[in-house]
XYZ file of N, CA and C in Angstrom:
867
model
N 83.191 72.153 113.203
C 83.875 73.373 113.646
C 83.515 74.532 112.706
N 83.303 75.691 113.281
C 83.046 76.909 112.508
C 84.362 77.655 112.362
N 84.685 78.065 111.137
C 85.971 78.709 110.874
C 85.778 80.176 110.518
N 86.645 81.027 111.100
C 86.669 82.458 110.815
C 88.081 82.804 110.349
N 88.197 83.291 109.101
C 89.507 83.584 108.526
C 89.782 85.086 108.577
N 91.037 85.426 108.945
C 91.425 86.832 109.038
C 92.761 87.077 108.339
N 92.827 88.249 107.700
C 94.065 88.697 107.061
C 94.348 90.125 107.511
N 95.452 90.336 108.184
C 95.906 91.693 108.497
C 97.413 91.651 108.731
N 98.058 92.793 108.486
C 99.512 92.812 108.584
C 100.178 91.929 107.562
N 99.500 91.696 106.434
C 99.984 90.778 105.404
C 100.223 89.382 105.990
N 99.452 89.051 107.016
C 99.522 87.744 107.670
C 98.130 87.132 107.668
N 98.070 85.836 107.885
C 96.776 85.160 107.868
C 96.652 84.221 109.054
N 95.434 84.076 109.541
C 95.144 83.110 110.588
C 93.659 82.790 110.560
N 93.306 81.680 111.165
C 91.893 81.332 111.278
C 91.592 80.893 112.698
N 90.401 81.247 113.148
C 89.889 80.813 114.439
C 88.841 79.738 114.176
N 88.992 78.591 114.806
C 88.032 77.505 114.640
C 87.381 77.200 115.984
N 86.063 77.210 115.997
C 85.319 77.038 117.239
C 84.166 76.064 117.055
N 83.807 75.429 118.145
C 82.644 74.544 118.138
C 81.351 75.341 118.154
N 81.443 76.615 118.498
C 80.264 77.461 118.659
C 80.355 78.708 117.792
N 79.206 79.314 117.531
C 79.166 80.597 116.836
C 79.807 81.662 117.717
N 80.584 82.570 117.096
C 81.269 83.628 117.827
C 80.672 84.979 117.434
N 80.396 85.804 118.424
C 79.935 87.168 118.158
C 81.128 87.973 117.651
N 81.018 88.487 116.437
C 82.153 89.125 115.768
C 81.981 90.647 115.764
N 82.839 91.353 116.507
C 82.782 92.804 116.553
C 83.169 93.403 115.204
N 82.749 94.660 114.995
C 83.042 95.340 113.736
C 84.537 95.421 113.477
N 85.318 95.613 114.528
C 86.766 95.746 114.379
C 87.397 94.497 113.779
N 86.759 93.345 113.952
C 87.262 92.109 113.355
C 86.595 91.828 112.007
N 85.374 92.242 111.849
C 84.649 91.991 110.606
C 85.384 92.543 109.395
N 85.994 93.731 109.540
C 86.636 94.359 108.373
C 87.909 93.637 107.938
N 88.427 92.748 108.793
C 89.629 91.985 108.440
C 89.292 90.536 108.074
N 88.031 90.245 107.968
C 87.569 88.887 107.684
C 87.589 88.610 106.189
N 87.988 87.415 105.831
C 87.905 86.954 104.442
C 87.361 85.534 104.442
N 86.540 85.256 103.456
C 85.940 83.931 103.366
C 86.354 83.189 102.093
N 87.405 83.666 101.461
C 87.851 83.039 100.221
C 88.692 81.796 100.466
N 89.364 81.356 99.426
C 90.152 80.135 99.499
C 91.639 80.408 99.668
N 91.990 81.634 100.079
C 93.404 81.935 100.278
C 94.011 81.007 101.333
N 95.269 80.703 101.149
C 95.944 79.799 102.074
C 96.096 80.460 103.438
N 95.748 79.730 104.482
C 95.884 80.208 105.849
C 97.174 79.640 106.443
N 98.008 80.512 106.973
C 99.300 80.065 107.480
C 99.246 79.576 108.922
N 98.185 79.939 109.637
C 98.078 79.516 111.023
C 96.617 79.350 111.403
N 96.289 78.282 112.096
C 94.928 78.117 112.594
C 94.973 77.802 114.089
N 93.979 78.338 114.799
C 93.868 78.115 116.238
C 92.524 77.461 116.496
N 92.556 76.248 117.015
C 91.334 75.485 117.277
C 90.985 75.580 118.764
N 89.760 75.991 119.056
C 89.290 76.108 120.432
C 88.413 74.909 120.774
N 88.754 74.257 121.881
C 88.082 73.027 122.268
C 87.664 73.116 123.734
N 86.386 72.918 124.009
C 85.923 72.905 125.391
C 86.190 71.536 126.007
N 86.424 71.515 127.306
C 86.718 70.265 127.989
C 86.311 70.387 129.454
N 86.156 69.250 130.094
C 85.798 69.264 131.516
C 87.003 69.621 132.361
N 88.173 69.079 131.984
C 89.414 69.364 132.708
C 90.517 69.668 131.698
N 91.395 70.597 132.042
C 92.485 70.972 131.144
C 93.559 69.890 131.118
N 94.303 69.779 130.002
C 95.463 68.888 129.985
C 96.436 69.284 131.091
N 97.164 68.334 131.593
C 98.097 68.613 132.696
C 99.243 69.491 132.214
N 99.707 70.373 133.083
C 100.825 71.265 132.763
C 101.529 71.607 134.065
N 102.770 71.154 134.183
C 103.504 71.364 135.423
C 104.881 71.937 135.122
N 105.521 72.443 136.176
C 106.866 72.955 136.022
C 106.981 74.397 136.454
N 108.024 75.047 135.980
C 108.320 76.423 136.350
C 107.524 77.402 135.494
N 106.922 78.390 136.160
C 106.250 79.476 135.452
C 107.309 80.491 135.026
N 107.506 80.622 133.714
C 108.570 81.483 133.213
C 108.163 82.951 133.105
N 106.893 83.263 133.233
C 106.459 84.654 133.070
C 106.852 85.473 134.287
N 106.341 85.097 135.433
C 106.715 85.737 136.704
C 106.611 87.260 136.637
N 105.558 87.765 136.028
C 105.336 89.203 135.951
C 103.985 89.541 136.571
N 103.926 90.651 137.266
C 102.678 91.090 137.865
C 101.735 91.610 136.785
N 100.456 91.534 137.063
C 99.421 92.076 136.179
C 99.427 91.424 134.797
N 99.849 90.185 134.712
C 99.789 89.410 133.470
C 98.802 88.268 133.696
N 97.787 88.125 132.840
C 96.724 87.149 133.102
C 97.045 85.718 132.693
N 98.313 85.403 132.454
C 98.661 84.050 132.035
C 100.021 83.645 132.587
N 100.296 82.364 132.494
C 101.597 81.800 132.848
C 102.095 80.988 131.654
N 103.406 80.730 131.597
C 103.947 79.886 130.530
C 104.929 78.885 131.108
N 104.864 77.687 130.551
C 105.700 76.584 131.000
C 106.384 75.963 129.783
N 107.629 75.566 129.951
C 108.380 74.972 128.851
C 108.219 73.458 128.900
N 107.750 72.893 127.786
C 107.524 71.454 127.716
C 108.037 70.924 126.383
N 109.103 70.135 126.428
C 109.707 69.544 125.233
C 110.006 70.605 124.171
N 110.572 71.710 124.609
C 111.004 72.757 123.687
C 109.925 73.722 123.261
N 108.675 73.529 123.684
C 107.577 74.419 123.325
C 106.970 75.032 124.582
N 106.606 76.309 124.467
C 105.975 76.992 125.592
C 104.467 76.751 125.577
N 103.938 76.347 126.713
C 102.512 76.160 126.896
C 101.999 77.306 127.766
N 100.973 77.983 127.311
C 100.435 79.141 128.036
C 99.132 78.753 128.716
N 99.028 79.036 130.000
C 97.788 78.834 130.725
C 97.227 80.182 131.146
N 95.914 80.297 131.146
C 95.246 81.564 131.459
C 94.515 81.441 132.793
N 94.777 82.411 133.664
C 94.150 82.404 134.987
C 93.498 83.738 135.326
N 93.628 84.736 134.454
C 93.054 86.045 134.728
C 93.919 86.837 135.687
N 93.623 88.122 135.828
C 94.422 88.986 136.684
C 94.280 88.635 138.154
N 93.191 87.989 138.502
C 92.978 87.625 139.907
C 93.783 86.387 140.320
N 94.443 85.751 139.357
C 95.192 84.544 139.671
C 94.275 83.350 139.843
N 94.715 82.380 140.612
C 93.896 81.197 140.844
C 94.163 80.101 139.839
N 93.259 79.124 139.812
C 93.428 77.979 138.925
C 93.219 78.392 137.470
N 94.011 77.841 136.545
C 93.835 78.182 135.124
C 92.517 77.653 134.568
N 91.959 78.405 133.639
C 90.701 78.000 133.011
C 90.882 77.680 131.522
N 92.065 77.997 130.959
C 92.336 77.709 129.547
C 93.815 77.406 129.367
N 94.121 76.660 128.312
C 95.507 76.274 128.023
C 95.734 76.353 126.519
N 96.809 77.028 126.122
C 97.169 77.196 124.712
C 98.486 76.495 124.434
N 98.503 75.659 123.407
C 99.733 74.952 123.050
C 99.854 74.873 121.542
N 101.084 74.793 121.065
C 101.352 74.674 119.642
C 101.370 73.200 119.270
N 100.478 72.822 118.354
C 100.389 71.424 117.927
C 101.433 71.103 116.869
N 101.607 72.008 115.919
C 102.630 71.879 114.880
C 102.902 73.272 114.322
N 103.661 73.368 113.239
C 104.059 74.669 112.719
C 102.887 75.539 112.288
N 101.753 74.927 111.976
C 100.611 75.691 111.468
C 99.384 75.653 112.376
N 99.436 74.876 113.444
C 98.237 74.674 114.245
C 98.496 74.882 115.736
N 97.601 75.659 116.363
C 97.590 75.822 117.813
C 96.280 75.263 118.348
N 96.315 74.750 119.557
C 95.114 74.273 120.226
C 94.907 75.065 121.515
N 93.675 75.533 121.715
C 93.334 76.200 122.965
C 92.201 75.423 123.631
N 92.507 74.801 124.753
C 91.507 74.081 125.533
C 90.962 75.023 126.611
N 89.670 75.011 126.796
C 89.104 75.818 127.877
C 88.036 75.021 128.617
N 87.963 75.261 129.900
C 87.018 74.527 130.740
C 85.582 74.932 130.420
N 84.724 73.940 130.370
C 83.319 74.173 130.017
C 82.651 75.173 130.967
N 83.042 75.137 132.240
C 82.412 76.033 133.207
C 82.915 77.467 133.088
N 83.848 77.713 132.162
C 84.321 79.071 131.882
C 83.965 79.496 130.458
N 82.991 78.871 129.868
C 82.618 79.184 128.487
C 82.143 80.626 128.336
N 81.760 81.268 129.448
C 81.333 82.676 129.390
C 82.462 83.587 128.947
N 83.708 83.141 129.053
C 84.858 83.923 128.611
C 85.118 83.774 127.114
N 84.300 82.990 126.433
C 84.519 82.689 125.019
C 83.218 82.886 124.251
N 82.833 84.144 124.129
C 81.615 84.514 123.419
C 81.911 85.399 122.208
N 82.800 86.373 122.377
C 83.087 87.338 121.314
C 84.453 87.069 120.693
N 84.652 87.582 119.485
C 85.932 87.375 118.811
C 87.071 88.039 119.576
N 86.822 89.172 120.182
C 87.860 89.825 120.981
C 88.303 88.915 122.127
N 87.357 88.214 122.730
C 87.698 87.291 123.813
C 88.502 86.105 123.279
N 88.145 85.613 122.122
C 88.925 84.522 121.524
C 90.357 84.986 121.231
N 90.498 86.175 120.629
C 91.823 86.675 120.285
C 92.693 86.912 121.514
N 92.073 87.184 122.651
C 92.866 87.409 123.861
C 93.477 86.116 124.399
N 93.169 84.995 123.751
C 93.697 83.701 124.189
C 94.534 83.018 123.110
N 95.080 83.778 122.152
C 95.808 83.111 121.056
C 97.284 83.487 120.952
N 97.811 84.346 121.846
C 99.210 84.786 121.748
C 99.488 85.362 120.359
N 98.710 86.389 120.000
C 98.785 86.965 118.657
C 100.188 87.448 118.316
N 100.896 88.025 119.292
C 102.237 88.541 119.014
C 103.166 87.440 118.519
N 102.983 86.219 119.008
C 103.841 85.108 118.595
C 103.432 84.592 117.210
N 102.137 84.568 116.953
C 101.653 84.117 115.649
C 102.127 85.065 114.547
N 102.053 86.371 114.805
C 102.513 87.343 113.809
C 104.023 87.277 113.623
N 104.761 87.090 114.717
C 106.214 87.012 114.599
C 106.627 85.809 113.763
N 105.884 84.719 113.855
C 106.157 83.552 113.013
C 105.997 83.887 111.531
N 105.219 84.949 111.242
C 105.019 85.393 109.864
C 105.772 86.701 109.590
N 106.815 86.951 110.409
C 107.733 88.081 110.223
C 107.056 89.438 110.358
N 106.106 89.539 111.284
C 105.438 90.808 111.558
C 105.454 91.065 113.059
N 105.413 92.344 113.435
C 105.421 92.713 114.849
C 104.329 93.743 115.109
N 103.931 93.859 116.380
C 102.909 94.820 116.792
C 103.580 95.936 117.577
N 103.362 97.177 117.165
C 103.887 98.336 117.879
C 102.721 99.132 118.455
N 102.807 99.456 119.743
C 101.796 100.326 120.348
C 101.970 101.724 119.739
N 101.111 102.052 118.799
C 101.266 103.319 118.095
C 99.991 103.704 117.367
N 99.699 105.000 117.354
C 98.678 105.528 116.458
C 99.326 105.709 115.093
N 98.538 105.509 114.055
C 99.087 105.372 112.708
C 98.305 106.256 111.747
N 99.008 107.179 111.077
C 98.351 108.067 110.118
C 99.008 107.950 108.749
N 98.229 108.306 107.722
C 98.766 108.429 106.372
C 98.800 109.905 106.020
N 99.983 110.381 105.647
C 100.150 111.776 105.255
C 101.008 111.820 103.996
N 100.452 112.385 102.935
C 101.151 112.485 101.646
C 101.691 111.128 101.193
N 100.816 110.123 101.232
C 101.101 108.780 100.725
C 102.179 108.031 101.513
N 102.425 108.450 102.750
C 103.387 107.749 103.604
C 102.834 107.699 105.024
N 103.360 106.754 105.818
C 102.840 106.546 107.158
C 103.709 107.168 108.234
N 103.075 107.713 109.257
C 103.748 108.224 110.447
C 103.143 107.516 111.649
N 103.997 106.974 112.519
C 103.546 106.263 113.704
C 103.907 107.065 114.945
N 102.932 107.265 115.826
C 103.156 107.946 117.096
C 103.133 106.910 118.209
N 104.265 106.775 118.916
C 104.358 105.781 119.972
C 104.755 106.454 121.273
N 104.580 105.743 122.369
C 104.898 106.289 123.684
C 104.133 105.552 124.758
N 104.414 105.911 126.015
C 103.747 105.259 127.136
C 102.266 105.625 127.133
N 101.478 104.864 127.883
C 100.056 105.154 128.000
C 99.850 106.574 128.505
N 99.016 107.328 127.817
C 98.766 108.712 128.194
C 99.698 109.719 127.567
N 100.612 109.249 126.718
C 101.575 110.167 126.093
C 100.925 111.071 125.059
N 99.774 110.664 124.545
C 99.085 111.497 123.567
C 99.166 110.985 122.149
N 99.271 109.662 121.979
C 99.391 109.089 120.634
C 98.172 109.435 119.776
N 96.995 109.176 120.315
C 95.769 109.469 119.562
C 95.591 110.974 119.367
N 95.985 111.761 120.363
C 95.840 113.216 120.279
C 96.677 113.787 119.143
N 97.927 113.340 119.023
C 98.769 113.841 117.937
C 98.228 113.409 116.575
N 97.717 112.184 116.490
C 97.119 111.738 115.233
C 95.937 112.633 114.864
N 95.131 112.990 115.857
C 93.965 113.846 115.610
C 94.384 115.256 115.202
N 95.497 115.756 115.759
C 95.992 117.084 115.370
C 96.423 117.082 113.904
N 97.069 116.003 113.481
C 97.481 115.910 112.072
C 96.264 115.774 111.162
N 95.260 115.101 111.635
C 94.015 114.997 110.864
C 93.366 116.371 110.733
N 93.379 117.138 111.801
C 92.713 118.438 111.825
C 93.449 119.479 110.989
N 94.767 119.546 111.146
C 95.523 120.643 110.528
C 96.183 120.276 109.203
N 96.419 118.985 108.954
C 97.104 118.578 107.725
C 96.268 117.622 106.876
N 95.021 117.394 107.305
C 94.123 116.488 106.576
C 94.702 115.079 106.426
N 95.482 114.658 107.415
C 96.007 113.291 107.420
C 94.865 112.313 107.708
N 95.041 111.086 107.280
C 94.041 110.042 107.507
C 94.527 109.114 108.618
N 93.718 108.935 109.647
C 94.071 108.025 110.730
C 93.691 106.607 110.315
N 94.682 105.712 110.313
C 94.441 104.328 109.904
C 94.220 103.395 111.093
N 94.841 103.732 112.229
C 94.658 102.909 113.428
C 94.998 103.742 114.652
N 94.293 103.480 115.752
C 94.455 104.328 116.915
C 95.324 103.787 118.032
N 95.761 102.513 117.966
C 96.466 101.987 119.134
C 97.571 100.978 118.825
N 97.283 99.970 118.007
C 98.285 98.940 117.734
C 98.449 98.772 116.229
N 99.632 99.104 115.758
C 99.942 99.023 114.336
C 100.841 97.825 114.077
N 100.596 97.133 112.987
C 101.422 95.985 112.612
C 102.475 96.434 111.606
N 103.722 96.040 111.837
C 104.836 96.380 110.959
C 105.375 95.112 110.307
N 105.624 95.215 109.001
C 106.212 94.086 108.288
C 106.972 94.602 107.073
N 108.147 94.009 106.833
C 108.943 94.400 105.669
C 108.508 93.564 104.471
N 108.140 94.259 103.390
C 107.706 93.593 102.169
C 108.527 94.134 101.002
N 109.229 93.247 100.317
C 110.096 93.638 99.188
C 111.065 94.738 99.594
N 111.626 94.595 100.801
C 112.639 95.532 101.267
C 112.106 96.838 101.830
N 110.780 96.992 101.953
C 110.177 98.238 102.447
C 109.346 97.939 103.687
N 109.551 98.719 104.738
C 108.763 98.552 105.953
C 107.389 99.179 105.751
N 106.366 98.348 105.935
C 104.983 98.782 105.764
C 104.268 98.772 107.112
N 103.316 99.700 107.259
C 102.452 99.715 108.427
C 101.060 99.265 108.031
N 100.427 98.477 108.898
C 99.098 97.923 108.617
C 98.158 98.211 109.783
N 96.904 98.456 109.453
C 95.896 98.571 110.485
C 95.652 97.231 111.153
N 95.080 97.268 112.353
C 94.780 96.049 113.100
C 93.398 96.183 113.747
N 92.873 95.092 114.312
C 91.562 95.181 114.965
C 91.591 95.918 116.305
N 92.780 96.378 116.724
C 92.916 97.012 118.036
C 93.147 98.513 117.879
N 92.204 99.306 118.366
C 92.282 100.754 118.168
C 92.188 101.547 119.459
N 92.066 100.869 120.594
C 91.967 101.577 121.859
C 90.732 102.453 121.917
N 90.835 103.557 122.651
C 89.689 104.446 122.840
C 89.313 105.199 121.575
N 90.229 105.270 120.594
C 89.948 106.009 119.356
C 88.868 105.339 118.520
N 88.772 103.998 118.636
C 87.822 103.214 117.842
C 88.001 103.448 116.338
N 89.260 103.684 115.937
C 89.572 103.856 114.520
C 90.434 102.680 114.074
N 89.884 101.853 113.223
C 90.621 100.724 112.666
C 90.252 100.612 111.186
N 91.266 100.566 110.351
C 91.025 100.455 108.915
C 91.874 99.336 108.343
N 91.288 98.624 107.413
C 92.004 97.551 106.739
C 92.780 98.171 105.584
N 93.922 98.761 105.933
C 94.701 99.509 104.951
C 96.160 99.454 105.349
N 97.043 99.835 104.436
C 98.476 99.823 104.732
C 99.183 100.883 103.914
N 100.370 101.266 104.349
C 101.150 102.282 103.658
C 102.608 102.171 104.103
N 103.508 102.620 103.250
C 104.938 102.642 103.592
C 105.168 103.559 104.791
N 106.015 103.123 105.721
C 106.284 103.910 106.924
C 107.398 104.922 106.642
N 107.096 106.167 106.873
C 108.083 107.236 106.687
C 108.867 107.511 107.959
N 108.189 107.457 109.116
C 108.862 107.785 110.375
C 108.093 107.216 111.554
N 108.836 106.966 112.634
C 108.268 106.603 113.920
C 108.598 107.728 114.889
N 107.589 108.209 115.611
C 107.761 109.364 116.481
C 107.418 108.989 117.914
N 108.401 109.089 118.803
C 108.181 108.864 120.229
C 107.765 110.180 120.866
N 106.748 110.126 121.716
C 106.160 111.345 122.258
C 106.544 111.575 123.714
N 106.817 112.844 124.003
C 106.977 113.305 125.374
C 106.075 114.506 125.558
N 105.788 114.853 126.801
C 104.900 115.987 127.050
C 105.693 117.176 127.563
N 105.391 118.349 127.021
C 106.054 119.578 127.421
C 105.012 120.605 127.848
N 105.377 121.443 128.791
C 104.485 122.534 129.204
C 104.973 123.874 128.689
N 106.142 123.875 128.063
C 106.733 125.155 127.663
C 107.018 125.289 126.181
N 107.430 124.182 125.516
C 107.844 124.330 124.130
C 107.657 123.030 123.360
N 107.741 123.149 122.033
C 107.726 121.986 121.152
C 109.138 121.776 120.625
N 109.612 120.572 120.758
C 110.974 120.266 120.338
C 111.009 118.903 119.671
N 111.661 118.808 118.524
C 111.760 117.552 117.784
C 113.213 117.275 117.444
N 113.649 116.037 117.669
C 115.025 115.678 117.319
C 115.083 114.245 116.821
N 116.017 113.984 115.942
C 116.209 112.655 115.370
C 116.952 111.778 116.371
N 116.503 110.538 116.507
C 117.174 109.571 117.358
C 117.869 108.524 116.501
N 119.021 108.081 116.949
C 119.756 107.038 116.229
C 120.318 106.045 117.233
N 120.877 104.966 116.718
C 121.566 103.997 117.555
C 120.703 103.422 118.652
N 121.282 103.344 119.859
C 120.602 102.736 120.978
C 119.348 103.473 121.400
N 119.317 104.789 121.239
C 118.132 105.552 121.631
C 116.943 105.225 120.724
N 117.202 105.118 119.437
C 116.130 104.741 118.512
C 115.654 103.327 118.794
N 116.601 102.428 119.049
C 116.262 101.041 119.362
C 115.386 100.979 120.614
N 115.752 101.730 121.660
C 115.030 101.686 122.931
C 113.596 102.159 122.795
N 113.383 103.185 121.966
C 112.036 103.715 121.751
C 111.126 102.648 121.153
N 111.627 101.943 120.158
C 110.821 100.924 119.487
C 110.654 99.703 120.387
N 111.718 99.323 121.072
C 111.663 98.183 121.992
C 110.580 98.390 123.042
N 110.496 99.612 123.567
C 109.536 99.914 124.629
C 108.091 99.789 124.156
N 107.860 99.923 122.849
C 106.503 99.872 122.322
C 106.059 98.508 121.849
N 106.944 97.511 121.937
C 106.629 96.171 121.465
C 106.075 95.292 122.582
N 105.305 94.268 122.188
C 104.858 93.245 123.125
C 105.962 92.197 123.215
N 106.474 91.973 124.428
C 107.620 91.095 124.612
C 107.260 89.802 125.341
N 107.890 88.719 124.936
C 107.885 87.466 125.689
C 109.319 87.268 126.168
N 109.714 88.018 127.195
C 111.124 88.070 127.591
C 111.671 86.732 128.067
N 110.799 85.825 128.496
C 111.214 84.513 128.980
C 111.522 83.544 127.840
N 111.152 83.919 126.615
C 111.297 83.039 125.462
C 112.496 83.499 124.634
N 113.613 82.802 124.734
C 114.853 83.249 124.096
C 114.746 83.285 122.575
N 114.056 82.299 121.983
C 113.903 82.278 120.526
C 113.078 83.470 120.047
N 111.987 83.760 120.760
C 111.143 84.910 120.442
C 111.952 86.199 120.547
N 112.698 86.359 121.651
C 113.442 87.596 121.888
C 114.557 87.787 120.873
N 115.186 86.702 120.469
C 116.256 86.814 119.462
C 115.705 87.347 118.144
N 114.556 86.828 117.734
C 113.986 87.252 116.452
C 113.439 88.667 116.519
N 112.699 88.996 117.594
C 112.096 90.330 117.647
C 113.167 91.400 117.860
N 114.229 91.073 118.594
C 115.320 92.029 118.780
C 116.002 92.339 117.456
N 116.188 91.323 116.643
C 116.795 91.529 115.324
C 115.896 92.402 114.447
N 114.594 92.178 114.518
C 113.673 92.992 113.726
C 113.637 94.434 114.223
N 113.675 94.637 115.539
C 113.704 95.995 116.084
C 114.983 96.705 115.652
N 116.100 95.985 115.655
C 117.360 96.583 115.200
C 117.233 97.071 113.761
N 116.641 96.248 112.892
C 116.471 96.637 111.494
C 115.534 97.839 111.370
N 114.449 97.820 112.132
C 113.496 98.934 112.081
C 114.169 100.231 112.502
N 114.936 100.196 113.590
C 115.555 101.410 114.119
C 116.623 101.975 113.189
N 117.186 101.122 112.334
C 118.190 101.564 111.367
C 117.538 102.034 110.073
N 116.507 101.348 109.638
C 115.942 101.575 108.307
C 114.772 102.558 108.282
N 114.169 102.840 109.445
C 113.090 103.823 109.517
C 113.546 104.984 110.393
N 113.448 106.226 109.934
C 113.809 107.376 110.774
C 112.964 107.412 112.041
N 113.625 107.632 113.172
C 112.945 107.690 114.465
C 113.178 109.073 115.070
N 112.113 109.683 115.573
C 112.195 111.016 116.160
C 111.642 111.007 117.574
N 112.112 111.976 118.362
C 111.517 112.244 119.671
C 110.870 113.614 119.603
N 109.576 113.672 119.914
C 108.818 114.926 119.867
C 108.341 115.258 121.268
N 108.949 116.291 121.847
C 108.518 116.801 123.141
C 107.559 117.943 122.845
N 106.286 117.750 123.152
C 105.311 118.655 122.559
C 104.153 119.000 123.475
N 103.496 120.090 123.116
C 102.236 120.497 123.722
C 101.112 120.114 122.760
N 99.905 120.104 123.270
C 98.760 119.762 122.438
C 98.310 121.016 121.697
N 98.941 121.250 120.544
C 98.624 122.446 119.781
C 99.118 122.280 118.346
N 98.699 123.200 117.494
C 99.060 123.151 116.084
C 100.571 123.227 115.885
N 101.259 123.984 116.748
C 102.707 124.142 116.587
C 103.456 122.821 116.716
N 102.882 121.861 117.452
C 103.514 120.544 117.557
C 103.533 119.860 116.201
N 102.463 120.008 115.447
C 102.390 119.457 114.094
C 103.437 120.123 113.211
N 103.526 121.421 113.286
C 104.473 122.158 112.450
C 105.913 121.807 112.795
N 106.184 121.609 114.088
C 107.535 121.258 114.534
C 107.969 119.923 113.947
N 107.104 118.903 114.028
C 107.429 117.587 113.475
C 107.486 117.642 111.955
N 106.583 118.359 111.353
C 106.549 118.454 109.887
C 107.847 119.031 109.349
N 108.404 119.985 110.029
C 109.681 120.582 109.624
C 110.795 119.539 109.652
N 110.802 118.688 110.692
C 111.803 117.638 110.783
C 111.646 116.606 109.677
N 110.399 116.255 109.362
C 110.142 115.267 108.326
C 110.539 115.790 106.944
N 110.337 117.085 106.711
C 110.707 117.662 105.427
C 112.198 117.595 105.182
N 112.997 117.595 106.243
C 114.448 117.512 106.092
C 114.873 116.140 105.569
N 114.036 115.125 105.787
C 114.365 113.793 105.265
C 114.404 113.773 103.761
N 113.671 114.682 103.146
C 113.547 114.700 101.690
C 114.595 115.560 101.018
N 115.354 116.305 101.822
C 116.374 117.216 101.267
C 117.735 116.525 101.164
């Protein structure tokens, strides 16, 4: 087996394959070949036929390329693609540190690049086991602290990050999916291999100063602090959820609650202009007073 070790989000995992994997640049920068302890490994095994898996599909969501079945207290994930049909791969947890992914030999074309391998490992669950979560957000460093821009697709996450880079010389650390983890009582943001259309991914981290939910305005720029349920809802909406898995939801909900209380959350209704940067900057400066 060929092993590829990765460290990001202050978490570790390894991909083990019978074949050489084409490794994109976005994954190369998070690769380590040292002797550090790996907390999770995922072994990929080709087979003629998948192990049997029957029962109720707990996902039951449209536009999701997999199904999940509960077997002896563990969820087994099968992959069938967006077109549906018969599954071509199956992911199961072997023990606390090991996952197995079986895939049919006649579908080996789906397992060539590291991005394709990662799309079959349930990364959100592996990170949650190591007390980290993924937030759909562009991530910048400004004055030695992190600002995360989150929102629905098309809200302008990358655009706002670029405006801060242009007008405030902020550094963009990641363009699409940021990993959050509390270390020594401080919430930190980490770059990840996923950057969306921005193609900006850096193996770096910084303390999170604020999370900013974006709305679009045609008339004015407006920024306000969110608290309580509104702050919780903003962060919840940006997380990857396994709503059918009660244990997963209990843990991630508790972490979102802590994040929404311990990190300032803002709503920025904004236009694509310099004044949007100034509007948010004014709100952030009040945190220091």
